[in-house]
Amino acid sequence: GGDGGVGAAGAAATERRELIEAVFAALDTRGRRLLSARELRRLADHLDFRGTDADWAIEFQSLCEDNGATPEVGLDIGLFAQILNDRSEKGFHCTDSELRAFLGGTSVDSSSSRSKAASPRERRPDERSTRPDLIRLAFEGFDARRRGTLDVVAMQRFAWATGFTGDDAAWAEDYAALCDEHGADPEVGITLKMFADLVNDDSGNGCFCTDGELRSMTVGAGATPSG
C-alpha cells in the first residue's frame, strides 16, 4: 500500500478537473464551448476584479495572447484549464475552494454555500483599521489579478484615485519614473512595501494619502476617472 499518496493525488487532480469543467459549463452561457471576455468576466468579478470594462478587455486580450488563444474566438476548455492551473503572471490561477465558491454562488441550491461564496479579499475597513491595514487593503483592491504587485494599469487606477487626469501616454511616463525612483522593474510592478513608502511619503517624490483617502480607495479601487 505504498501508493496511497499517489492515489490521493490522482483523486484530487480528477476532482479539480471536474470542478474546472463545471465552472466552464456555468460560464459558457451560450453553449459554444468557448468563453468570451464577457463570460470569463463573471469569474473575474467573483475573484474581486475591480477594474473597468476597458481594463478587463486588456486583461483578457493579454491572457489570450500569453496562452496562444485568439481574443475574438475565446478560450476552449483546454486553455481555460491551463490558465486556471497557471500560477505565473500569464495565468489566472484559482484554488479549488475559489472554484467551489463560484459554483456555490451561481448554482440554484446556493443556500448552503452562499456564506462561503464571498471572497476573503472582499474585506472593508472599519474604524479600528490601522494605517498599515488601510494601506494593505487599498493595495489588495488595486491588485485585481492578485499578482502581489501593481502594474502600470493597476497603478493608473491608484493615480486616478489621487487626482491624476493625464492620458495613458502621460501615465506611462509617470509610471516609468515612479518605478525608477523606487527601484522597481516596470514589467513586474510596485510591491506592497513600495506602495506603502509611496503613500507615506509627503515629499515631492511621494504620493501621500491620508487615512480617509486610503479608506475610500479600499471601497472604490476599480473606479474610472471622473470627468
Short mmCIF file of C-alpha atoms in Angstrom, two decimals:
data_model
loop_
_atom_site.label_atom_id
_atom_site.label_comp_id
_atom_site.label_asym_id
_atom_site.label_seq_id
_atom_site.Cartn_x
_atom_site.Cartn_y
_atom_site.Cartn_z
CA GLY A 1 0.00 0.00 0.00
CA GLY A 2 2.85 2.42 -0.72
CA ASP A 3 0.91 4.20 -3.48
CA GLY A 4 -1.77 5.69 -1.23
CA GLY A 5 -0.38 9.19 -1.72
CA VAL A 6 -0.36 8.79 -5.49
CA GLY A 7 -3.96 7.61 -5.42
CA ALA A 8 -4.98 10.58 -3.29
CA ALA A 9 -3.16 12.97 -5.60
CA GLY A 10 -4.83 11.39 -8.61
CA ALA A 11 -8.25 11.71 -6.98
CA ALA A 12 -7.56 15.37 -6.16
CA ALA A 13 -6.47 16.02 -9.75
CA THR A 14 -9.65 14.35 -11.03
CA GLU A 15 -11.79 16.40 -8.66
CA ARG A 16 -10.08 19.62 -9.79
CA ARG A 17 -10.58 18.72 -13.45
CA GLU A 18 -14.28 18.13 -12.78
CA LEU A 19 -14.51 21.42 -10.87
CA ILE A 20 -12.91 23.30 -13.77
CA GLU A 21 -15.29 21.63 -16.24
CA ALA A 22 -18.28 22.56 -14.06
CA VAL A 23 -17.14 26.20 -13.83
CA PHE A 24 -16.54 26.27 -17.59
CA ALA A 25 -20.08 24.97 -18.19
CA ALA A 26 -21.52 27.56 -15.78
CA LEU A 27 -19.71 30.37 -17.61
CA ASP A 28 -20.48 29.06 -21.11
CA THR A 29 -23.98 30.54 -21.15
CA ARG A 30 -24.26 30.34 -24.94
CA GLY A 31 -23.13 26.72 -25.12
CA ARG A 32 -20.39 27.49 -27.66
CA ARG A 33 -17.70 25.55 -25.75
CA LEU A 34 -15.71 28.79 -25.94
CA LEU A 35 -15.56 31.54 -23.32
CA SER A 36 -15.73 35.16 -24.42
CA ALA A 37 -14.31 38.08 -22.45
CA ARG A 38 -17.76 38.83 -21.05
CA GLU A 39 -18.31 35.24 -19.93
CA LEU A 40 -14.93 34.95 -18.19
CA ARG A 41 -15.53 38.34 -16.56
CA ARG A 42 -18.12 36.70 -14.29
CA LEU A 43 -15.39 34.55 -12.74
CA ALA A 44 -13.02 37.52 -12.55
CA ASP A 45 -15.65 39.58 -10.74
CA HIS A 46 -16.18 36.73 -8.28
CA LEU A 47 -12.44 36.80 -7.60
CA ASP A 48 -12.77 40.51 -6.81
CA PHE A 49 -11.57 42.01 -10.10
CA ARG A 50 -12.45 45.68 -9.69
CA GLY A 51 -11.31 47.15 -12.97
CA THR A 52 -13.43 48.79 -15.66
CA ASP A 53 -14.70 47.04 -18.81
CA ALA A 54 -11.72 48.55 -20.64
CA ASP A 55 -9.33 47.16 -18.01
CA TRP A 56 -10.87 43.72 -18.37
CA ALA A 57 -10.66 43.85 -22.16
CA ILE A 58 -6.91 44.45 -21.81
CA GLU A 59 -6.55 41.66 -19.23
CA PHE A 60 -8.49 39.20 -21.40
CA GLN A 61 -6.50 40.06 -24.51
CA SER A 62 -3.28 39.60 -22.55
CA LEU A 63 -4.48 36.24 -21.17
CA CYS A 64 -5.36 35.04 -24.66
CA GLU A 65 -2.13 36.22 -26.26
CA ASP A 66 0.01 34.74 -23.48
CA ASN A 67 -1.69 31.37 -23.92
CA GLY A 68 -1.96 31.15 -27.71
CA ALA A 69 -5.67 31.96 -27.98
CA THR A 70 -7.47 34.49 -30.17
CA PRO A 71 -9.47 37.01 -28.08
CA GLU A 72 -12.23 37.20 -30.71
CA VAL A 73 -12.63 33.40 -30.63
CA GLY A 74 -12.29 32.85 -26.90
CA LEU A 75 -10.96 30.14 -24.59
CA ASP A 76 -11.78 26.46 -25.00
CA ILE A 77 -11.87 24.07 -22.05
CA GLY A 78 -8.23 23.09 -22.54
CA LEU A 79 -6.96 26.68 -22.43
CA PHE A 80 -9.36 27.53 -19.61
CA ALA A 81 -7.93 24.69 -17.51
CA GLN A 82 -4.41 25.77 -18.46
CA ILE A 83 -4.82 29.35 -17.22
CA LEU A 84 -6.61 28.29 -14.02
CA ASN A 85 -3.71 25.97 -13.20
CA ASP A 86 -1.01 28.50 -14.09
CA ARG A 87 0.48 30.29 -11.06
CA SER A 88 2.66 32.59 -13.18
CA GLU A 89 1.70 36.06 -14.37
CA LYS A 90 0.47 34.53 -17.61
CA GLY A 91 -2.18 32.58 -15.77
CA PHE A 92 -5.39 33.22 -13.88
CA HIS A 93 -4.81 30.78 -11.05
CA CYS A 94 -7.78 29.70 -8.94
CA THR A 95 -7.78 27.42 -5.92
CA ASP A 96 -10.29 24.57 -5.62
CA SER A 97 -12.10 26.47 -2.86
CA GLU A 98 -12.45 29.56 -5.08
CA LEU A 99 -13.89 27.41 -7.87
CA ARG A 100 -16.31 25.74 -5.45
CA ALA A 101 -17.35 29.11 -4.05
CA PHE A 102 -18.03 30.38 -7.57
CA LEU A 103 -20.22 27.36 -8.30
CA GLY A 104 -21.93 27.83 -4.95
CA GLY A 105 -22.72 31.41 -5.81
CA THR A 106 -24.10 30.61 -9.27
CA SER A 107 -25.96 27.34 -8.70
CA VAL A 108 -29.64 27.08 -7.82
CA ASP A 109 -29.06 25.42 -4.45
CA SER A 110 -26.68 28.07 -3.24
CA SER A 111 -28.14 28.42 0.27
CA SER A 112 -25.59 26.11 1.89
CA SER A 113 -22.56 27.63 0.19
CA ARG A 114 -23.66 31.26 -0.04
CA SER A 115 -21.80 32.14 3.14
CA LYS A 116 -18.61 30.64 1.69
CA ALA A 117 -19.03 32.32 -1.69
CA ALA A 118 -17.75 35.71 -0.51
CA SER A 119 -14.07 36.08 -1.25
CA PRO A 120 -11.91 36.61 1.83
CA ARG A 121 -10.40 39.51 -0.13
CA GLU A 122 -13.69 41.40 -0.01
CA ARG A 123 -12.82 42.98 3.32
CA ARG A 124 -13.83 46.50 4.08
CA PRO A 125 -12.01 48.72 6.57
CA ASP A 126 -13.69 49.62 9.83
CA GLU A 127 -12.96 52.45 12.24
CA ARG A 128 -10.42 50.30 14.08
CA SER A 129 -8.32 49.64 10.97
CA THR A 130 -4.74 50.75 11.50
CA ARG A 131 -2.89 52.69 8.79
CA PRO A 132 -0.90 49.59 7.72
CA ASP A 133 -4.23 47.74 7.42
CA LEU A 134 -5.66 50.51 5.24
CA ILE A 135 -2.56 50.55 3.04
CA ARG A 136 -2.70 46.77 2.60
CA LEU A 137 -6.44 46.80 1.84
CA ALA A 138 -6.00 49.59 -0.71
CA PHE A 139 -3.09 47.71 -2.31
CA GLU A 140 -5.15 44.48 -2.50
CA GLY A 141 -8.04 46.41 -4.02
CA PHE A 142 -5.88 47.71 -6.86
CA ASP A 143 -4.18 44.29 -7.26
CA ALA A 144 -7.10 42.89 -9.26
CA ARG A 145 -5.17 39.91 -10.64
CA ARG A 146 -3.65 39.11 -7.25
CA ARG A 147 -0.11 39.22 -8.56
CA GLY A 148 1.31 40.70 -5.38
CA THR A 149 2.48 43.74 -7.37
CA LEU A 150 0.73 46.68 -9.05
CA ASP A 151 1.48 47.01 -12.76
CA VAL A 152 1.02 50.07 -14.97
CA VAL A 153 -2.77 49.54 -15.30
CA ALA A 154 -3.31 48.94 -11.57
CA MET A 155 -1.18 51.92 -10.62
CA GLN A 156 -3.08 54.10 -13.09
CA ARG A 157 -6.28 53.34 -11.17
CA PHE A 158 -4.45 54.42 -7.99
CA ALA A 159 -3.32 57.59 -9.80
CA TRP A 160 -6.91 58.37 -10.81
CA ALA A 161 -7.95 57.98 -7.19
CA THR A 162 -5.35 60.57 -6.20
CA GLY A 163 -6.36 63.11 -8.82
CA PHE A 164 -4.28 62.19 -11.89
CA THR A 165 -6.01 63.49 -15.02
CA GLY A 166 -3.47 62.79 -17.77
CA ASP A 167 -3.85 60.35 -20.64
CA ASP A 168 -2.35 56.85 -20.98
CA ALA A 169 0.85 58.16 -22.59
CA ALA A 170 1.42 60.68 -19.81
CA TRP A 171 0.78 57.99 -17.22
CA ALA A 172 3.21 55.58 -18.91
CA GLU A 173 5.95 58.20 -18.46
CA ASP A 174 5.00 58.88 -14.84
CA TYR A 175 4.85 55.15 -14.09
CA ALA A 176 8.31 54.58 -15.58
CA ALA A 177 9.70 57.45 -13.47
CA LEU A 178 7.96 56.08 -10.37
CA CYS A 179 9.47 52.63 -10.88
CA ASP A 180 12.87 54.18 -11.46
CA GLU A 181 12.68 56.19 -8.23
CA HIS A 182 11.68 53.14 -6.19
CA GLY A 183 13.99 50.64 -7.89
CA ALA A 184 11.08 48.65 -9.31
CA ASP A 185 11.01 46.70 -12.56
CA PRO A 186 8.19 48.27 -14.64
CA GLU A 187 7.32 44.83 -16.03
CA VAL A 188 6.90 43.43 -12.52
CA GLY A 189 5.34 46.44 -10.83
CA ILE A 190 5.14 48.09 -7.43
CA THR A 191 5.32 45.86 -4.33
CA LEU A 192 3.29 46.42 -1.16
CA LYS A 193 6.37 47.86 0.58
CA MET A 194 6.98 50.31 -2.28
CA PHE A 195 3.27 51.23 -2.28
CA ALA A 196 3.43 51.87 1.50
CA ASP A 197 6.54 54.02 1.07
CA LEU A 198 4.78 55.98 -1.67
CA VAL A 199 1.57 56.76 0.29
CA ASN A 200 3.58 57.59 3.44
CA ASP A 201 5.96 59.96 1.63
CA ASP A 202 4.86 63.60 1.92
CA SER A 203 7.83 64.92 -0.07
CA GLY A 204 7.65 65.90 -3.72
CA ASN A 205 8.64 62.36 -4.74
CA GLY A 206 5.82 60.69 -2.84
CA CYS A 207 2.07 60.48 -3.16
CA PHE A 208 0.96 60.96 0.43
CA CYS A 209 -2.55 59.74 1.25
CA THR A 210 -4.49 60.40 4.43
CA ASP A 211 -6.21 57.53 6.27
CA GLY A 212 -9.52 58.84 4.96
CA GLU A 213 -8.29 58.76 1.36
CA LEU A 214 -6.97 55.22 1.82
CA ARG A 215 -10.27 54.15 3.38
CA SER A 216 -12.23 55.48 0.38
CA MET A 217 -9.79 53.75 -2.01
CA THR A 218 -10.47 50.35 -0.48
CA VAL A 219 -14.10 50.78 -1.50
CA GLY A 220 -13.55 52.32 -4.94
CA ALA A 221 -10.37 50.70 -6.17
CA GLY A 222 -11.90 49.87 -9.54
CA ALA A 223 -13.26 53.33 -10.22
CA THR A 224 -12.67 55.06 -13.53
CA PRO A 225 -11.63 58.71 -13.70
CA SER A 226 -14.44 61.17 -13.06
CA GLY A 227 -14.75 63.77 -15.77
#
